[in-house]
Coordinates of C-alpha atoms in Angstrom, one line a residue:
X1 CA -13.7 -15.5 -1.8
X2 CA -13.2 -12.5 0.3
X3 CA -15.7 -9.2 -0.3
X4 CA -12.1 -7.3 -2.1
X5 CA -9.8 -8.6 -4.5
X6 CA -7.2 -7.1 -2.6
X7 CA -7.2 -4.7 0.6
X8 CA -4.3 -2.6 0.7
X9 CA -3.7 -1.0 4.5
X10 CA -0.8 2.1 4.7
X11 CA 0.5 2.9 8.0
X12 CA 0.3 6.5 8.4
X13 CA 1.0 6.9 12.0
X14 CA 2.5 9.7 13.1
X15 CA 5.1 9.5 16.2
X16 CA 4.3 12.1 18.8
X17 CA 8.0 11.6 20.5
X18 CA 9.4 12.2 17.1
X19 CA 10.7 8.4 16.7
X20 CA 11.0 7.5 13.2
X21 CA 7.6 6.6 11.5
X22 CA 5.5 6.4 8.5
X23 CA 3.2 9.7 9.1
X24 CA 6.8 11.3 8.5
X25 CA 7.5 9.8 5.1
X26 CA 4.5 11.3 3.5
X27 CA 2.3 7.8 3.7
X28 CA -0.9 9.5 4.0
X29 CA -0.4 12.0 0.8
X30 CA 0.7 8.4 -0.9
X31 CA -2.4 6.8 0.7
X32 CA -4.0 9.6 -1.2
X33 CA -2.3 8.9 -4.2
X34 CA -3.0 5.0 -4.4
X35 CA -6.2 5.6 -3.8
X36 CA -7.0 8.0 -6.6
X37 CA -5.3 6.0 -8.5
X38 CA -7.4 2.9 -8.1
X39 CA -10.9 4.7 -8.5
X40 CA -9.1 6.3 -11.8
X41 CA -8.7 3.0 -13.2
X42 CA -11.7 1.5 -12.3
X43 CA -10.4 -1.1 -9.8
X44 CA -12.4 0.0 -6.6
X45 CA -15.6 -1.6 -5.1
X46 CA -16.7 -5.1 -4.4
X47 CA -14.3 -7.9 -5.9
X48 CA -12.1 -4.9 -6.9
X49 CA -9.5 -3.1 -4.6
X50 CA -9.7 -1.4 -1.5
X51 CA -7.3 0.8 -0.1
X52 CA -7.5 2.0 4.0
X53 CA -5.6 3.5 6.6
X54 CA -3.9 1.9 9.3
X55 CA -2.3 2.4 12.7
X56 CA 0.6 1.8 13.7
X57 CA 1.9 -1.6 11.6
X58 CA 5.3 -1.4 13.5
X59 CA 7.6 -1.7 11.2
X60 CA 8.6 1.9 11.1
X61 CA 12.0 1.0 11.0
X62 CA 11.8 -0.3 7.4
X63 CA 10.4 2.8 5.6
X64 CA 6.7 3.5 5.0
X65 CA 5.0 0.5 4.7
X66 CA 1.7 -1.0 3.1
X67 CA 0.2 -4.6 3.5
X68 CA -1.8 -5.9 0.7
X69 CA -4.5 -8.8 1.5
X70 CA -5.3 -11.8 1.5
X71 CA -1.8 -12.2 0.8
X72 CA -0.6 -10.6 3.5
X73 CA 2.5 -9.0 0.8
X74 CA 4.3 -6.3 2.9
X75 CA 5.7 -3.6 0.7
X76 CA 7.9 -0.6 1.5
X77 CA 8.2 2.7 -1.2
X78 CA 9.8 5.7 -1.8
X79 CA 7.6 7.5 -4.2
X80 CA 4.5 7.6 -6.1
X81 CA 6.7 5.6 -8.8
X82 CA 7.1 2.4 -6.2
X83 CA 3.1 2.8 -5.4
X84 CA 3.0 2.9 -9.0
X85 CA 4.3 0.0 -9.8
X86 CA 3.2 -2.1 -7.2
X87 CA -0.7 -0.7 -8.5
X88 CA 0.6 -2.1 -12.1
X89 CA 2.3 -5.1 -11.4
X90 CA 0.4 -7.0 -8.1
X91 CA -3.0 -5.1 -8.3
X92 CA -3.6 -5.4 -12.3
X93 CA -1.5 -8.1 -13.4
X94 CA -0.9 -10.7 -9.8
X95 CA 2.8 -10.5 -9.8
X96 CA 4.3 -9.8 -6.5
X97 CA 7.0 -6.1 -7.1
X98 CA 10.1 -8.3 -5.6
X99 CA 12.4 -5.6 -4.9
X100 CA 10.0 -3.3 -2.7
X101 CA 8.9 -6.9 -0.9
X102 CA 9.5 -6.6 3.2
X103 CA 9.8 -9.9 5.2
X104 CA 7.0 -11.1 5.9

């Protein structure tokens, strides 16, 4: 069994040649969010959830993007609604949020 239930990684990396990017989607203010969101609900520490930063996942051309492990689930989102959802649905209750699902 791995040390987190799940280990969530956002791309926040910011372009310097102004390419398009997850920095310039707000990801690390959703980072933020997520992440305050898991320690208000309890979920945080060992066998719970842990949510990092990443570089560059490159896969800027599909929106902001987080990766939750071990699954290796790639999600995209819009809003604190999407992070919302995928908290409720895949980090408290298992099920993978379909429609914000990348390609793996």
């Amino acid at each position: 069994m791995s040390y987190y239930r799940y280990h969530l990684f956002f791309c926040i990396n910011q372009r310097e040649d102004g390419s398009q990017c997850c920095g310039q989607c707000g990801a690390a203010a959703m980072r933020d969010f997520l992440k305050r969101r898991t320690k208000e609900l309890g979920l945080t520490g060992p066998g719970g959830v842990r949510v990092n930063t990443a570089g560059c996942l490159d896969r800027c051309a599909e929106g902001p993007v987080v990766v939750v492990y071990p699954e290796a689930t790639w999600y995209t989102y819009v809003d604190r609604e999407d992070l919302e959802e995928i908290l409720q649905e895949h980090l408290v209750k298992g099920h993978v949020v379909e429609r914000l699902l990348l390609p793996g």
